[in-house]
Coordinates of C-alpha atoms in Angstrom, one line a residue:
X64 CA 0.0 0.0 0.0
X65 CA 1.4 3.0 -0.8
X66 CA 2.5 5.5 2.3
X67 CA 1.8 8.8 2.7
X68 CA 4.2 11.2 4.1
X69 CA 4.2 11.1 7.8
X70 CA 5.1 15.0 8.9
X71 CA 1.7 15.6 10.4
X72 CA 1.7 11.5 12.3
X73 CA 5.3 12.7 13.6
X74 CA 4.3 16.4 14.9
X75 CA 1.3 14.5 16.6
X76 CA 2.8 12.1 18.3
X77 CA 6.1 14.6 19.6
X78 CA 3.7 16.7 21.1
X79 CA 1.7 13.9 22.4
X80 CA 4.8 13.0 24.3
X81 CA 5.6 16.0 25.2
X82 CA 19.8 -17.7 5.0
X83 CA 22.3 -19.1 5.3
X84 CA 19.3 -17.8 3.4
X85 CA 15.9 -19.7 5.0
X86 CA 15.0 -23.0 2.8
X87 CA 17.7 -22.2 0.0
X88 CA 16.7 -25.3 -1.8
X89 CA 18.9 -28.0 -3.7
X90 CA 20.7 -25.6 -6.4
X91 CA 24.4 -24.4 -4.9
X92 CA 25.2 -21.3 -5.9
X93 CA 27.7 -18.4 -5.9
X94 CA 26.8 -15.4 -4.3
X95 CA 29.8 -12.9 -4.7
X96 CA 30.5 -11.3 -8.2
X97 CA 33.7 -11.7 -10.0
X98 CA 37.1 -9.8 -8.4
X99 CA 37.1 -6.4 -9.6
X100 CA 33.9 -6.4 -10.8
X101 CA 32.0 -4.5 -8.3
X102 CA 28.6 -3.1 -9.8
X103 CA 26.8 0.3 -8.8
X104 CA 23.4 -0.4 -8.1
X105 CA 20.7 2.6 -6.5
X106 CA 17.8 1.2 -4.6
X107 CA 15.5 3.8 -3.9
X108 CA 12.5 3.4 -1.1
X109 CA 8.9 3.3 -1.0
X110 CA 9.1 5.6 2.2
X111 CA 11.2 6.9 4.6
X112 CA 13.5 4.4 6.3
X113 CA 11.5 2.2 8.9
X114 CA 11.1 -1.2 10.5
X115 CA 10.0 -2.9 7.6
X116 CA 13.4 -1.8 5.7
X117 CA 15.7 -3.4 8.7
X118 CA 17.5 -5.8 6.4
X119 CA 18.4 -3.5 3.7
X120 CA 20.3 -1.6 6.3
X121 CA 21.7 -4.6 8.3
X122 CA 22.7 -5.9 4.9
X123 CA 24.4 -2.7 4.3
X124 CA 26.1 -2.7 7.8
X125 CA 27.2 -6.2 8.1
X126 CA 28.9 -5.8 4.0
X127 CA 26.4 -8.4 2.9
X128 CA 26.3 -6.2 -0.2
X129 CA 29.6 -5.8 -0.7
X130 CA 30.8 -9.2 0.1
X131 CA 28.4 -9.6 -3.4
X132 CA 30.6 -7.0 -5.3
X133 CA 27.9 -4.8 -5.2
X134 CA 28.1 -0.6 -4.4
X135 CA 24.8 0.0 -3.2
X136 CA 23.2 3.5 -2.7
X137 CA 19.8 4.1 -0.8
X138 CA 18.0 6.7 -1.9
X139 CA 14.3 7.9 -0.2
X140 CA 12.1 9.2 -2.3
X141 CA 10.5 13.2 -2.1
X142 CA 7.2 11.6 -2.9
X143 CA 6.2 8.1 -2.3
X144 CA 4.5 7.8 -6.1
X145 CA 7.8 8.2 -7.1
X146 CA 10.0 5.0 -7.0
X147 CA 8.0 3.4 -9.9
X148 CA 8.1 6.0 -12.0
X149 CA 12.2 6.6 -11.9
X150 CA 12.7 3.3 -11.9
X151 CA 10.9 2.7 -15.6
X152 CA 12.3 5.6 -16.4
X153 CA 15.7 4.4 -15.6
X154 CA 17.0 6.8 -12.6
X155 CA 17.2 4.2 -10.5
X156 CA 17.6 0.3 -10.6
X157 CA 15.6 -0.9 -8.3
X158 CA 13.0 0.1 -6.3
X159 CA 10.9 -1.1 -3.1
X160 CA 7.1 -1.0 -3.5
X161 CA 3.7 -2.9 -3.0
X162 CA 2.1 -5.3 -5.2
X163 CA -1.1 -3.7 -5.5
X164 CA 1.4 -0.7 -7.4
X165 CA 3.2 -2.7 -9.2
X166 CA 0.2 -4.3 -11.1
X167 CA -1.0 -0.8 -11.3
X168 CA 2.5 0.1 -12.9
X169 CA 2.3 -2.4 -15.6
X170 CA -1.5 -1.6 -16.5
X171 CA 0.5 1.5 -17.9
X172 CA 2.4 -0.7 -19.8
X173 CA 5.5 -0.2 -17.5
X174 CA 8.0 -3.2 -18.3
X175 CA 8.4 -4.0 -14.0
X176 CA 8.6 -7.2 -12.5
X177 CA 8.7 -7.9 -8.3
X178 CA 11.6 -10.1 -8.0
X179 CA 11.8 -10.9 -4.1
X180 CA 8.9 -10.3 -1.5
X181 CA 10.0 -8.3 1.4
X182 CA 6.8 -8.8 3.7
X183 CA 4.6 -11.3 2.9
X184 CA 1.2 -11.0 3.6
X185 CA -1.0 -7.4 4.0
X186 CA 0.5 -5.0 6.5
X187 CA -2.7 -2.4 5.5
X188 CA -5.4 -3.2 8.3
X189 CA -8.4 -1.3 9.7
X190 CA -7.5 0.2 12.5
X191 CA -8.9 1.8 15.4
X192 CA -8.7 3.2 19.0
X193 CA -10.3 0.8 21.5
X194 CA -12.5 2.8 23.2
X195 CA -14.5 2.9 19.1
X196 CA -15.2 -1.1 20.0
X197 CA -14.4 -1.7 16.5
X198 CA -13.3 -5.5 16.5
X199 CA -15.2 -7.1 13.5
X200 CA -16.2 -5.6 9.8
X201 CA -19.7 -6.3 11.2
X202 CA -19.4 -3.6 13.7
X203 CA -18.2 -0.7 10.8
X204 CA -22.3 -0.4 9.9
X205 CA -23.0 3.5 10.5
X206 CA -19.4 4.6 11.5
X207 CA -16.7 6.9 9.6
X208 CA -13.7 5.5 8.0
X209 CA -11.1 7.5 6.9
X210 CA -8.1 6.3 4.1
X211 CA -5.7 8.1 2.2
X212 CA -7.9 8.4 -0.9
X213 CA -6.3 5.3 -3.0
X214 CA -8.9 3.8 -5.7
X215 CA -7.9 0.4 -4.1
X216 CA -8.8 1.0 -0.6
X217 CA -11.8 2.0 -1.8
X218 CA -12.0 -1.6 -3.2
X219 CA -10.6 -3.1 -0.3
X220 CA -13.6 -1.2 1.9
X221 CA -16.2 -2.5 -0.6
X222 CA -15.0 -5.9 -1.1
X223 CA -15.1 -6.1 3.0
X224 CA -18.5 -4.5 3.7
X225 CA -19.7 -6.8 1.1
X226 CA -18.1 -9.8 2.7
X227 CA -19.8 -8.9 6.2
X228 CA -23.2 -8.3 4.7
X229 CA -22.8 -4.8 5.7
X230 CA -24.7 -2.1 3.2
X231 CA -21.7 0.5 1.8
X232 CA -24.5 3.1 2.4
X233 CA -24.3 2.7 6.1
X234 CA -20.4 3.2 6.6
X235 CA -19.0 7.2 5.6
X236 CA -15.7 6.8 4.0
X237 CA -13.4 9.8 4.5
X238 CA -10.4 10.8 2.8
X239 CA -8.0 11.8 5.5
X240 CA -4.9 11.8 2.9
X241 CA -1.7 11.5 5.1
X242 CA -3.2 12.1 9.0
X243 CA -4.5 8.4 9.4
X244 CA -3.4 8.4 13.2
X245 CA -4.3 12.3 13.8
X246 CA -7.7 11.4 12.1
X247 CA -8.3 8.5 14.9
X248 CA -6.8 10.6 17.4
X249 CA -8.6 13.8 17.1
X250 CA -12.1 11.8 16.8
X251 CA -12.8 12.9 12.6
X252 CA -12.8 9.1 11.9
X253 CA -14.0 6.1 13.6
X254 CA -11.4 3.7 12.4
X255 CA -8.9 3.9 9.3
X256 CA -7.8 1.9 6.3
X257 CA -4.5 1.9 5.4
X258 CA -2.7 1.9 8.4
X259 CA -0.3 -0.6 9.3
X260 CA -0.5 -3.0 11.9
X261 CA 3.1 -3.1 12.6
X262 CA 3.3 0.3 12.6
X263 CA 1.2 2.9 13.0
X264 CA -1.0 0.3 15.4
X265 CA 2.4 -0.1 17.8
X266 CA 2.5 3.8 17.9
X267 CA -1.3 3.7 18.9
X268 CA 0.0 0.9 21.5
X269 CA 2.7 3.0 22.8
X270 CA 0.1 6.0 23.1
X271 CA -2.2 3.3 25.4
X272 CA -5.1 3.6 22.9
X273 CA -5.1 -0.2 22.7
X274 CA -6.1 -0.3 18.8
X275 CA -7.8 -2.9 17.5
X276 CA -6.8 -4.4 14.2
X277 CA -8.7 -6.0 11.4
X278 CA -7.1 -7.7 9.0
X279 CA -7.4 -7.1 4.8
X280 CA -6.7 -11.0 4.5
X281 CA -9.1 -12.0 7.3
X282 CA -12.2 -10.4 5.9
X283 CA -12.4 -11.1 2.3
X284 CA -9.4 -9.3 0.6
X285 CA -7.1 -11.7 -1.3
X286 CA -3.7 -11.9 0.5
X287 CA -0.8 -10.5 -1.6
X288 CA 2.6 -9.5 -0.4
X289 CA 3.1 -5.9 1.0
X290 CA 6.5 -4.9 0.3
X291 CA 8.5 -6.1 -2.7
X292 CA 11.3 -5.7 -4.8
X293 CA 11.3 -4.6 -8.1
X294 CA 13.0 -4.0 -10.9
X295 CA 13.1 -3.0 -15.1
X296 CA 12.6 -6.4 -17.3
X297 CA 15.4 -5.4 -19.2
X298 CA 17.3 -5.7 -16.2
X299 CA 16.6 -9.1 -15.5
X300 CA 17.6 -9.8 -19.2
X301 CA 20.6 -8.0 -19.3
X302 CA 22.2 -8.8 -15.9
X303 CA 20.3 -11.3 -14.2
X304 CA 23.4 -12.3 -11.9
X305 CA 23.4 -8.6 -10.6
X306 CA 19.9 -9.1 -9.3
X307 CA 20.4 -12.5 -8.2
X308 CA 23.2 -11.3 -6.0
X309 CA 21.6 -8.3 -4.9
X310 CA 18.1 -10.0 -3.4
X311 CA 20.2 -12.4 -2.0
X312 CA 22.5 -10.4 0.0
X313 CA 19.4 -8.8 1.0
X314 CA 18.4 -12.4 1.7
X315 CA 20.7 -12.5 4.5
X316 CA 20.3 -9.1 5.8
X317 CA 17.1 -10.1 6.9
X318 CA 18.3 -13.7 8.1
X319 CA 20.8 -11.5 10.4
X320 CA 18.0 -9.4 11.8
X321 CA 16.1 -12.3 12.4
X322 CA 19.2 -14.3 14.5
X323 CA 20.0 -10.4 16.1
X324 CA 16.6 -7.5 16.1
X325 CA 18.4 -5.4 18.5
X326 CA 21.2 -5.2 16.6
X327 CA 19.4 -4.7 13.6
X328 CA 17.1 -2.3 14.7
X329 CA 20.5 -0.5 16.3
X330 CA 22.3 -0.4 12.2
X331 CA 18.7 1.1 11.1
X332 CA 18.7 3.8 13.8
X333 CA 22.1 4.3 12.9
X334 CA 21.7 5.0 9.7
X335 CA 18.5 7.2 10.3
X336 CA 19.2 9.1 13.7
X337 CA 15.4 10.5 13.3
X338 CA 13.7 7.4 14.4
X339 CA 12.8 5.8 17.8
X340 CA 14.9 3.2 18.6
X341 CA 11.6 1.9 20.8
X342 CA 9.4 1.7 17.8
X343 CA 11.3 0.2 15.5
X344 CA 12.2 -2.5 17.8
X345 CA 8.9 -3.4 18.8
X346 CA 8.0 -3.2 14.7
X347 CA 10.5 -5.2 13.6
X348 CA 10.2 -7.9 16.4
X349 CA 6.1 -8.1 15.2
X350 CA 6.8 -8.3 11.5
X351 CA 9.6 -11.1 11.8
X352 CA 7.4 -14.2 10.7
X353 CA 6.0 -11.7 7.8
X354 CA 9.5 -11.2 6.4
X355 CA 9.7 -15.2 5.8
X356 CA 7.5 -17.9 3.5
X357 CA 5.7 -19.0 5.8
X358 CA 6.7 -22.5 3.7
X359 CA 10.2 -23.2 5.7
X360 CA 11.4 -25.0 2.3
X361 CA 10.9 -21.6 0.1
X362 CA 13.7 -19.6 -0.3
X363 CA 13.9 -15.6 1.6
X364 CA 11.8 -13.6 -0.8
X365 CA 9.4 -16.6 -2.3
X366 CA 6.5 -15.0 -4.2
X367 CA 3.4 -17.4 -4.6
X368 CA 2.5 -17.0 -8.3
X369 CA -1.4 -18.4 -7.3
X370 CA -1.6 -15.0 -4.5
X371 CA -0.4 -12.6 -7.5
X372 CA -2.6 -14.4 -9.7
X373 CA -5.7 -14.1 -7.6
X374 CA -5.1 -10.7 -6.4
X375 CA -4.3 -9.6 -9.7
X376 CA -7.9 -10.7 -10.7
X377 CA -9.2 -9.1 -7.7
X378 CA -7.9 -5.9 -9.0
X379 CA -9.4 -7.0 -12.8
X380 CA -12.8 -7.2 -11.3
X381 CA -12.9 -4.5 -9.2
X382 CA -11.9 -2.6 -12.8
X383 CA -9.1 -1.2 -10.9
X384 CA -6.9 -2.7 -13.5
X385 CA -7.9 -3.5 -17.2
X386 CA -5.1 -5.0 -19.2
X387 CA -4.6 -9.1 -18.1
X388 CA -1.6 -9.2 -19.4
X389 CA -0.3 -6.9 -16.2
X390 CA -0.9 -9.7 -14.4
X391 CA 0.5 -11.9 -16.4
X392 CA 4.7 -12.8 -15.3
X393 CA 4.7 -9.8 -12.6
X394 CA 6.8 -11.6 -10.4
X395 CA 9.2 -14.1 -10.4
X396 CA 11.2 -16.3 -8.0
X397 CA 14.2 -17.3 -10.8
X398 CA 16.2 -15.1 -8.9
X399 CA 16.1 -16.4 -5.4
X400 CA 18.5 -18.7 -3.3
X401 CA 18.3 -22.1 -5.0
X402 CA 15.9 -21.3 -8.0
X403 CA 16.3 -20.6 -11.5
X404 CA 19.3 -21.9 -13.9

């Protein structure tokens, strides 16, 4: 799901305080490049740097990346619609987003593939404060919901009402653009869609507004991965061993934070002194399983082709894509520990 800019969550909440990659199959492998070879590569963000990022920055700090012969720069993006875009249009060569915008991305006849799943299932929940009693999708009839004003959380609202037997005409939806936690806080909404639920629900945790969460997965939204990897096709073409070694350093970054949080969570502080050490910890430590198949014999970064499929057609009915063919090969696993040639 893409993030908005959290400036107005932040000034809230300050003043409110005032594998060995996992299952890497049969296939051995080389993961460091050739001496002397070391390639350049510029991952750019889906947001700013946060728990869900932990192993790109541990795989940075432990030389994971290096050890791979690879240079690579992190860049965060000035506007989170824009990692897609530069990365089609070459400015950057590889980029992290969701899989809802990558299908989106190729509806537009971008040439983008995912090539590793960084969490893997739906971080995007309704969420609300506890003292709302908001607990099921039955008990949204007659209350306001506020979302960032993305086509496919309208979809996502719809497909749950309809899956609870709840009329749409009973629940207000309001677009509350970036201030999903101000929104809750300040009484404007009744619950959200869109926030996290290992992230902006731990903040409401540390605030003691014991938030409930409902799930996209649990109440009749296909599952699909949240954060993934991506990448130009022609990349993939042209230097498939560059990718390969890249998502599999990245493979053991988050193998390392998985053996180590603390330490983890200490490298991504480290490397963006604006975050709370706190938060990040108690993110990290709740998204662990998500950042793993939850199949022990797939590899760090497994995609399910079936999930991309089904979503995809998901998005295809609810006519938020058009073109089947965006569906068609928009992720791949050739380039994972122990798959491939």
């Amino acid at each position: 799901m893409r993030r908005p800019i959290a400036g107005a969550l932040v000034a809230v909440l300050a003043a409110m305080l005032a594998l060995t990659v996992a299952g890497c199959g049969e296939k051995k492998e080389s993961v460091a490049g050739s001496s002397g070879s070391t390639q350049h590569l510029t991952l750019m963000l889906d947001w700013f740097p946060n728990a869900d990022h932990v192993g790109i920055y541990q795989a940075l700090a432990e030389g994971d990346f290096t050890k791979a012969d690879l240079d690579v720069h992190v860049e965060i993006p000035s506007d989170p619609s824009d990692p897609l875009k530069l990365l089609a249009a070459g400015k950057v060569d590889a980029a992290i987003s969701y899989e809802p915008e990558v299908l989106l991305a190729r509806n537009q006849g971008l040439p983008l593939v995912s090539v590793a799943a960084i969490v893997q299932e739906p971080l995007t929940s309704i969420v609300s404060v506890g003292s709302k009693h908001i607990k099921t999708a039955a008990q949204l009839r007659g209350k306001r919901v506020g979302d960032a004003g993305i086509p496919y959380q309208h979809a996502y609202l719809q497909t749950i009402l309809a899956h609870a037997g709840v009329p749409a005409s009973s629940v207000k939806e309001i677009n509350v653009g970036a201030n999903l936690v101000p929104a809750m806080l300040s009484g404007r909404v009744d619950a959200t869609l869109g926030s996290f639920w290992n992230y902006e629900a731990i903040q409401l945790a540390q605030l003691h507004k014991h938030p409930n969460v409902i799930h996209m997965q649990d109440v009749g939204v296909p599952t699909y991965d949240e954060l993934v990897v991506v990448v130009r096709k022609n990349t993939i073409v042209n230097h498939p061993d560059v990718v390969r070694r890249f998502v599999q350093a990245l493979a053991r970054g988050y193998e390392s934070t998985r053996r180590d949080p603390q330490a983890a969570v200490a490298n991504l502080v480290h490397a963006s002194p604006g975050l709370d050490p706190k938060l990040q910890l108690a993110s990290v430590r709740a998204t662990l399983p998500a950042f793993f198949p939850s199949n022990p014999s797939h590899p760090w970064g497994w995609q399910d082709p079936n999930q991309w499929n089904a979503y995809g057609q998901w998005m295809l009915s609810n006519h938020l894509i058009s073109v089947p063919n965006a569906v068609l090969d928009a992720s791949t696993n050739e380039l994972l520990a122990g798959q491939g040639l």
